[in-house]
Short mmCIF file of C-alpha atoms and ligand atoms in Angstrom, two decimals:
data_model
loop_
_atom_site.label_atom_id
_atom_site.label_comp_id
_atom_site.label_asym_id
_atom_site.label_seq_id
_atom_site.Cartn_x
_atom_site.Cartn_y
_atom_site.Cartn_z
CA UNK A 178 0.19 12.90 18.43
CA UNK A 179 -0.74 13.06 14.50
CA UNK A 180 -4.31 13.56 13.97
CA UNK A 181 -4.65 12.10 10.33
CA UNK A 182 -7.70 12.08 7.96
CA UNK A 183 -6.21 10.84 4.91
CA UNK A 184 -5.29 7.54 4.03
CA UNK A 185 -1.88 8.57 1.98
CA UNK A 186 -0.80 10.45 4.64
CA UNK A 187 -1.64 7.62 6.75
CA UNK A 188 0.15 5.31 4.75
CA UNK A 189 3.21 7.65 4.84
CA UNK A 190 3.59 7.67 8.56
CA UNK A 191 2.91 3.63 8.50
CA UNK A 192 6.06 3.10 5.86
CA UNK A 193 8.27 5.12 7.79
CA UNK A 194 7.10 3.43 11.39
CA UNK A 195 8.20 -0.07 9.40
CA UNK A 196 11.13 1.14 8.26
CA UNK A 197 11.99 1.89 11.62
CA UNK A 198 11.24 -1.40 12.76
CA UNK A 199 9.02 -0.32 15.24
CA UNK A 200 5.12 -2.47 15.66
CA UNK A 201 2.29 -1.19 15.40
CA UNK A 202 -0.34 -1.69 18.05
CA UNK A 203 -4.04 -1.10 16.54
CA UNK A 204 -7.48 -0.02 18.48
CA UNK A 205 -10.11 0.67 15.66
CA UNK A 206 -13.32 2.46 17.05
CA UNK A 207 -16.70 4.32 16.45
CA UNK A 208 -15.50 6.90 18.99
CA UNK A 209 -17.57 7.89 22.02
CA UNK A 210 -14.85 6.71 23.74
CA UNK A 211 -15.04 5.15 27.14
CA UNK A 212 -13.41 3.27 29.94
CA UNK A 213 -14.13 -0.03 27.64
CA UNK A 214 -11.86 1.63 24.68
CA UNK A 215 -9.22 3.04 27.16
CA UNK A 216 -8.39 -0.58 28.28
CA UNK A 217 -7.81 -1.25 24.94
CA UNK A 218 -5.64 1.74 24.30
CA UNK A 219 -3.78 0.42 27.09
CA UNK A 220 -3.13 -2.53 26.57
CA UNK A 221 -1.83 -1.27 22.76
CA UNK A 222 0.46 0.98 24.24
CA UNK A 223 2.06 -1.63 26.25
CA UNK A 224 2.63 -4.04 23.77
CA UNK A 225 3.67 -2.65 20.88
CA UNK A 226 6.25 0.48 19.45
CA UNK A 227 3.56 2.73 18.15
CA UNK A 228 0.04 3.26 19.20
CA UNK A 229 -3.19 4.19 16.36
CA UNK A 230 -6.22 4.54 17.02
CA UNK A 231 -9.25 5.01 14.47
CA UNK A 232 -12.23 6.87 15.02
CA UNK A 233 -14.81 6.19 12.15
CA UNK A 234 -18.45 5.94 12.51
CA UNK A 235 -18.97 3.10 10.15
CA UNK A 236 -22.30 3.88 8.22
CA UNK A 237 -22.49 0.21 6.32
CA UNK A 238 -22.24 -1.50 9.47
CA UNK A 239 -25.22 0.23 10.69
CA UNK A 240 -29.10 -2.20 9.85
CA UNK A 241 -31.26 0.68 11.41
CA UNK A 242 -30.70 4.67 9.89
CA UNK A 243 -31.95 6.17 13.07
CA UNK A 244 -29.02 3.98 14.91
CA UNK A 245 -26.43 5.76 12.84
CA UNK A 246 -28.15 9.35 12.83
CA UNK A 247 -28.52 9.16 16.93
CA UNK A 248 -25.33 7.38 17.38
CA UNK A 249 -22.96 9.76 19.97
CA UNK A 250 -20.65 11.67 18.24
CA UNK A 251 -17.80 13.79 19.86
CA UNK A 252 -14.75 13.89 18.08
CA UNK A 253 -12.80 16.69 19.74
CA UNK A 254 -12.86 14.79 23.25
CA UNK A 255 -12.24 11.96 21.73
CA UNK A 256 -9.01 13.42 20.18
CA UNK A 257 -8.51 14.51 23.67
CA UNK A 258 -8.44 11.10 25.38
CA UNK A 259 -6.56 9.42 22.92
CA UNK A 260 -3.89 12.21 23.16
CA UNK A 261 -4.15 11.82 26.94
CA UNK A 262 -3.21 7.60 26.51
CA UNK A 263 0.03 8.65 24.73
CA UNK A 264 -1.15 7.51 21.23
CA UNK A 265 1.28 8.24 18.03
CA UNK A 266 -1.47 8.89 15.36
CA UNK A 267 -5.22 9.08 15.34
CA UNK A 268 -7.22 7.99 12.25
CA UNK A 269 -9.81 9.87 11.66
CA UNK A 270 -11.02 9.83 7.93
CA UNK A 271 -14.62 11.08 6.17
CA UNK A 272 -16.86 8.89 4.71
CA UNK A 273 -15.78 10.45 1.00
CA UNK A 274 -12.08 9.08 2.07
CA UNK A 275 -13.38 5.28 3.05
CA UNK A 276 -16.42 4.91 0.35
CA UNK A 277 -15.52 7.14 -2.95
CA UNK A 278 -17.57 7.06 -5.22
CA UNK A 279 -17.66 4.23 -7.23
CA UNK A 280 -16.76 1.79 -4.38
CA UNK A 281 -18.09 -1.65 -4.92
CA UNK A 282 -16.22 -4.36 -3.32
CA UNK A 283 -17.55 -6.41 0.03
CA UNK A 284 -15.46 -8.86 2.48
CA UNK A 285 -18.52 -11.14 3.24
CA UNK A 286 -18.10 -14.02 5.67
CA UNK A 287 -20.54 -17.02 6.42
CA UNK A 288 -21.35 -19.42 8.97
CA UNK A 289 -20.41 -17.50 11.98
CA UNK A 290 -22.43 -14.33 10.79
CA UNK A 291 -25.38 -16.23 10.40
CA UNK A 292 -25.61 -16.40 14.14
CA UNK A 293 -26.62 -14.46 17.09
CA UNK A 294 -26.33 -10.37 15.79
CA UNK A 295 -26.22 -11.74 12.31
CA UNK A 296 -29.50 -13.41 12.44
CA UNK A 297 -30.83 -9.72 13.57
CA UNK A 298 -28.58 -7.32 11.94
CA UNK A 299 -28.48 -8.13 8.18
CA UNK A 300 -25.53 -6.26 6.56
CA UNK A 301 -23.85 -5.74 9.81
CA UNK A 302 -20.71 -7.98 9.61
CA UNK A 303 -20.17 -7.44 6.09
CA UNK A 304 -20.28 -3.84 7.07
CA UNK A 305 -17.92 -5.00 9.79
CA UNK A 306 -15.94 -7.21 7.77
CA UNK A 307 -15.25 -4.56 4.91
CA UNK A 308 -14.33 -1.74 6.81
CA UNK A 309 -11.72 -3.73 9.23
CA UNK A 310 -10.00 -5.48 6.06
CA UNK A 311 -9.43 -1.54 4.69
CA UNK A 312 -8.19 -0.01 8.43
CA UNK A 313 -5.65 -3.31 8.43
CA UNK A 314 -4.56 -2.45 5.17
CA UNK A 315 -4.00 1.11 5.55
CA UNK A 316 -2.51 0.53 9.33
CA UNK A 317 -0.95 -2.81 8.67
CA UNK A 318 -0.69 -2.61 12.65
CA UNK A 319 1.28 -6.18 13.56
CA UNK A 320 -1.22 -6.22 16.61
CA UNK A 321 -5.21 -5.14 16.60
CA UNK A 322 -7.29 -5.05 19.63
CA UNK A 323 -11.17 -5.86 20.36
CA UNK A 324 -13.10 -6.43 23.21
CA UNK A 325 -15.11 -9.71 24.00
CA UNK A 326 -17.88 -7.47 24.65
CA UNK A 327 -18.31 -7.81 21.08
CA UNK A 328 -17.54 -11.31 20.86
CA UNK A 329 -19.11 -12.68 18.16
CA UNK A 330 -17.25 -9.39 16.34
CA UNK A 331 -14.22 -10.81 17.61
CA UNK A 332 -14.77 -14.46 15.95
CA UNK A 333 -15.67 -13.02 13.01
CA UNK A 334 -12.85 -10.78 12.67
CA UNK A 335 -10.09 -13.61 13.58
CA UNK A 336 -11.96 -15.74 11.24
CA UNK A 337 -11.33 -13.15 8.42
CA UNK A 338 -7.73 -13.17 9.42
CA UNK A 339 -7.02 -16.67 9.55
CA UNK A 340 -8.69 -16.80 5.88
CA UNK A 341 -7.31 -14.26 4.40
CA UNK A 342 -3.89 -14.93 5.15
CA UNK A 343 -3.42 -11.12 6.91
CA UNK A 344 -0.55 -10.64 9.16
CA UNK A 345 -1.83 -9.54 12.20
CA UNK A 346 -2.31 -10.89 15.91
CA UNK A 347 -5.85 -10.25 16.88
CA UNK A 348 -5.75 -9.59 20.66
CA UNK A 349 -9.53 -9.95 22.62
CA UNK A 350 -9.78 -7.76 25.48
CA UNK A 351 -11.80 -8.90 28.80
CA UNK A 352 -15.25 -6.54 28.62
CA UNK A 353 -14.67 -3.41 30.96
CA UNK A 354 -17.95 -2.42 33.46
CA UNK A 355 -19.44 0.05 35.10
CA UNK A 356 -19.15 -0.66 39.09
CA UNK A 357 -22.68 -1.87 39.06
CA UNK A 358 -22.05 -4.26 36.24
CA UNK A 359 -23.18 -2.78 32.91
CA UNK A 360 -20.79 -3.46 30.52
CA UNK A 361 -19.48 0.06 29.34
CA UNK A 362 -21.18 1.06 25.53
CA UNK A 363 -20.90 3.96 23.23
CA UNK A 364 -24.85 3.46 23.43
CA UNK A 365 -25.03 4.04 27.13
CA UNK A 366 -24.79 7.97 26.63
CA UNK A 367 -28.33 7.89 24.90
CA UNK A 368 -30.26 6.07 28.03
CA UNK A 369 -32.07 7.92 30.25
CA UNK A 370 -31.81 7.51 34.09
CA UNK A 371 -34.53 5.15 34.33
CA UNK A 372 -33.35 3.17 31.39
CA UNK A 373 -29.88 3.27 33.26
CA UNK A 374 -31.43 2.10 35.36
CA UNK A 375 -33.35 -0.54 33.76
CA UNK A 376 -30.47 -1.60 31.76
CA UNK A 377 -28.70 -3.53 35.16
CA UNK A 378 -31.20 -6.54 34.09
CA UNK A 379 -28.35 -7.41 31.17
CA UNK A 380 -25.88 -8.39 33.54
CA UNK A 381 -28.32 -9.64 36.43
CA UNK A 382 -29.75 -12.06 33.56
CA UNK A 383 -25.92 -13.14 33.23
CA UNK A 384 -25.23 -13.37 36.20
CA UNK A 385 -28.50 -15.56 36.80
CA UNK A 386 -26.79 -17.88 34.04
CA UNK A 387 -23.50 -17.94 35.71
CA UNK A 388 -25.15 -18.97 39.17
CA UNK A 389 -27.22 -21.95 37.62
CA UNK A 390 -23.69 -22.89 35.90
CA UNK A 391 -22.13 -23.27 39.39
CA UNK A 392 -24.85 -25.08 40.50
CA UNK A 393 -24.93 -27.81 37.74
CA UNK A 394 -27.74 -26.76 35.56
CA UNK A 395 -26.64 -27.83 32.14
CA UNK A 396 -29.72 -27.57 30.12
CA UNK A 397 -29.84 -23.87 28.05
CA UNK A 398 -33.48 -23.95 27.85
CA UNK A 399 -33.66 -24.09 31.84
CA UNK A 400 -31.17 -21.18 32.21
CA UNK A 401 -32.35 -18.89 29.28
CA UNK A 402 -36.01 -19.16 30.62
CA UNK A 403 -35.05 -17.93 33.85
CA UNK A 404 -33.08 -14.95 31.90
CA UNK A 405 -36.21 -14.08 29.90
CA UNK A 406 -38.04 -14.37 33.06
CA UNK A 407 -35.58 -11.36 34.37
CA UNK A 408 -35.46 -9.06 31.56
CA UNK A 409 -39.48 -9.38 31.08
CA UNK A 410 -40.11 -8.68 34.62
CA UNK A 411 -38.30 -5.06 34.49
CA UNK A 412 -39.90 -2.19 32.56
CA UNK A 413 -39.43 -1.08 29.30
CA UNK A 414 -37.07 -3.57 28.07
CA UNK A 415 -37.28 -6.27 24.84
CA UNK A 416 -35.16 -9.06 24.39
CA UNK A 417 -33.45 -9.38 20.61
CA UNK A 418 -32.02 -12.28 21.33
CA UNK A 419 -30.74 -14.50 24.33
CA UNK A 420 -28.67 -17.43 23.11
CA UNK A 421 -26.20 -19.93 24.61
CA UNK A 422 -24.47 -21.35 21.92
CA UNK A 423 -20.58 -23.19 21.64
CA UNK A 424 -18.28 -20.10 22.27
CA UNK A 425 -16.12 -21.70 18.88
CA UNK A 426 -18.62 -22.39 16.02
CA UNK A 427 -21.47 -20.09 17.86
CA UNK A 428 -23.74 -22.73 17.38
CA UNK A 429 -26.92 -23.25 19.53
CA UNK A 430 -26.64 -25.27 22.08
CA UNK A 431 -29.08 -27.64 23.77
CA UNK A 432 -26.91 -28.34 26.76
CA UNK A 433 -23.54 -27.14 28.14
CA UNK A 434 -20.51 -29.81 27.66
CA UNK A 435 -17.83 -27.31 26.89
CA UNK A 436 -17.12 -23.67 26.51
CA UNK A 437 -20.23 -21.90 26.29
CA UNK A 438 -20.90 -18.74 25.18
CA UNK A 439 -24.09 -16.88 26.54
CA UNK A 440 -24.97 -13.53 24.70
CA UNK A 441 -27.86 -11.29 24.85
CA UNK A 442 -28.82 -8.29 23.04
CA UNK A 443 -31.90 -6.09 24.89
CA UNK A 444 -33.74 -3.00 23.94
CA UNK A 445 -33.79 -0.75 26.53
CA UNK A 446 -36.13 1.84 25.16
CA UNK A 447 -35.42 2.70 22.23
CA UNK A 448 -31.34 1.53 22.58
CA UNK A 449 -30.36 -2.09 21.47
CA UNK A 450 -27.19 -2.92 23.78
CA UNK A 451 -25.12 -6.35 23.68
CA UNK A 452 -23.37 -8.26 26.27
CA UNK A 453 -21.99 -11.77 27.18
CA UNK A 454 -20.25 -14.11 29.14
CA UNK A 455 -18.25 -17.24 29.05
CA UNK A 456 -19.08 -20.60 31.20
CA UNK A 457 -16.59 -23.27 30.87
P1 AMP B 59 -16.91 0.54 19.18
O1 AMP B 59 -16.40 1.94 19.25
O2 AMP B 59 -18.18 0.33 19.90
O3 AMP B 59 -16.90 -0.02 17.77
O4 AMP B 59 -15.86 -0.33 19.98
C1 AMP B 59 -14.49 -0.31 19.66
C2 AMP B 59 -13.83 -1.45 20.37
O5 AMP B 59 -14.01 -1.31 21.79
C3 AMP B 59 -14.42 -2.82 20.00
O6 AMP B 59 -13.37 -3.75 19.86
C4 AMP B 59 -15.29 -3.14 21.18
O7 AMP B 59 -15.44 -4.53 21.39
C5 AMP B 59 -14.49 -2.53 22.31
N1 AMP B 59 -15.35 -2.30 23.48
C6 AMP B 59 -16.56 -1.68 23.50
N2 AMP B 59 -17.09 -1.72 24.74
C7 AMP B 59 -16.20 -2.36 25.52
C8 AMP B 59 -16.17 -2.72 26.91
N3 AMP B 59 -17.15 -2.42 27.74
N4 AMP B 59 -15.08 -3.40 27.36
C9 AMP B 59 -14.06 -3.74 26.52
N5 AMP B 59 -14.03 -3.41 25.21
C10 AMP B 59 -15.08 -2.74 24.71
#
């Protein structure tokens, strides 16, 4: 496996990969890697010739400094796993590399940013935005994988594809969790055990939603009251959001007639995590 920090050399490998005729399956990261990014990996491996994976620890996609400063960081065994899931090249470039100086150009999207972690997060999907359009022009993989834990992060980024005309099949990923539920997160690695602990309220709120789903209630305001009512009643925990809008246009929703997405983001402490699920 090549580890690669420069985008030339990148682009090197990339044009002789194509002129082999051989795809290129994509899983962009943050690193921390866990069981969440392996299923990706996987399913990239699979499905295409080649395998590459980025590791890049975004900074403009960050709203909060102390987010970026205490987010986990552990390159070397991240190198290690990805070598471990038979990966052709690793990505990993500085900051210098992605942002010289004298970089001034955003990919800025609206409507579906203006929702959900956009409402909260100013910056953060133009952060998100910018820095895929530059991996998928570096990579030029013909297939990219996400996970629908970050599903509004998934709309956005086949909305930028679909708009600006970019060749490549953007492939969602079911959200991989822990065996009690928690949805697998970089972020986990900062919680204490109590917060761990703490933290099962996410899915228990979703899984609340899910129940009153199966048993007819239609009406969001009915099932996001009895969420609230879950995440207030365990310690230590804040609720950013918890929204159940239409899983297309991430609209809000007053009552459930089609596909429905329901998303939360809850402090836990002092760690923000994200997590959501689909009714139809
Ligand atoms: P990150 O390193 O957090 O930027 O995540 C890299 C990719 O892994 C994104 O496409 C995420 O949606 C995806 N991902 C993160 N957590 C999970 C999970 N629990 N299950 C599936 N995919 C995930």
């Amino acid at each position: 496996m090549e580890v690669i920090t420069k985008i030339d050399e990148m682009r090197t490998r990339v044009l002789s990969v194509k002129d082999r005729k051989r795809s290129i399956g994509f899983v962009p990261t943050m690193g921390a890697l866990h069981n969440g990014h392996l299923s990706l990996m996987r399913r990239a491996r699979e499905e295409n010739d080649e395998l590459v994976v980025s590791i890049y620890l975004n900074p403009t996609q960050f709203d909060k400094n102390d987010d970026f400063e205490n987010y986990p960081r552990q390159l070397d065994k991240d190198i290690e796993i990805i070598r471990n899931e038979n990966a052709d090249a690793v990505f990993t470039p500085c900051t210098e590399e992605m942002y010289p100086d004298g970089f001034c150009t955003h990919v800025t999207q609206d409507k579906l940013t203006d929702a959900l972690c956009g409402r909260v997060r100013p910056g953060h999907f133009n952060g998100v935005t910018t820095i895929v359009t530059k991996l998928f022009n570096i990579i030029e993989p013909d297939r990219a994988y996400f996970g629908q834990k970050d599903y509004q992060q998934c709309a956005v980024i086949k909305r930028l594809v679909t708009d600006m005309n970019m060749d490549v099949d953007i492939q969602v990923c079911p959200t991989v969790r822990e065996e009690d539920g928690l949805a697998f997160s970089s972020r986990n690695k900062r919680l204490n055990p109590e917060e761990r602990q703490n933290a099962l309220c996410i899915y228990g709120s979703l899984l609340k939603a899910g129940d009153m789903f199966a048993s007819d209630i239609r009406e969001t305001k009915e099932i996001i009251e009895e969420m609230i009512s879950i995440i207030k009643k365990t310690k230590h925990t804040k609720i950013d959001y918890i929204s159940i809008v239409n899983a297309n246009t991430l609209e809000d929703l007053s009552s459930i007639n089609g596909k429905a997405l329901v998303a939360v983001a809850i402090w836990i402490g002092n760690t923000r995590l994200i997590d959501n699920i689909i009714l139809e």
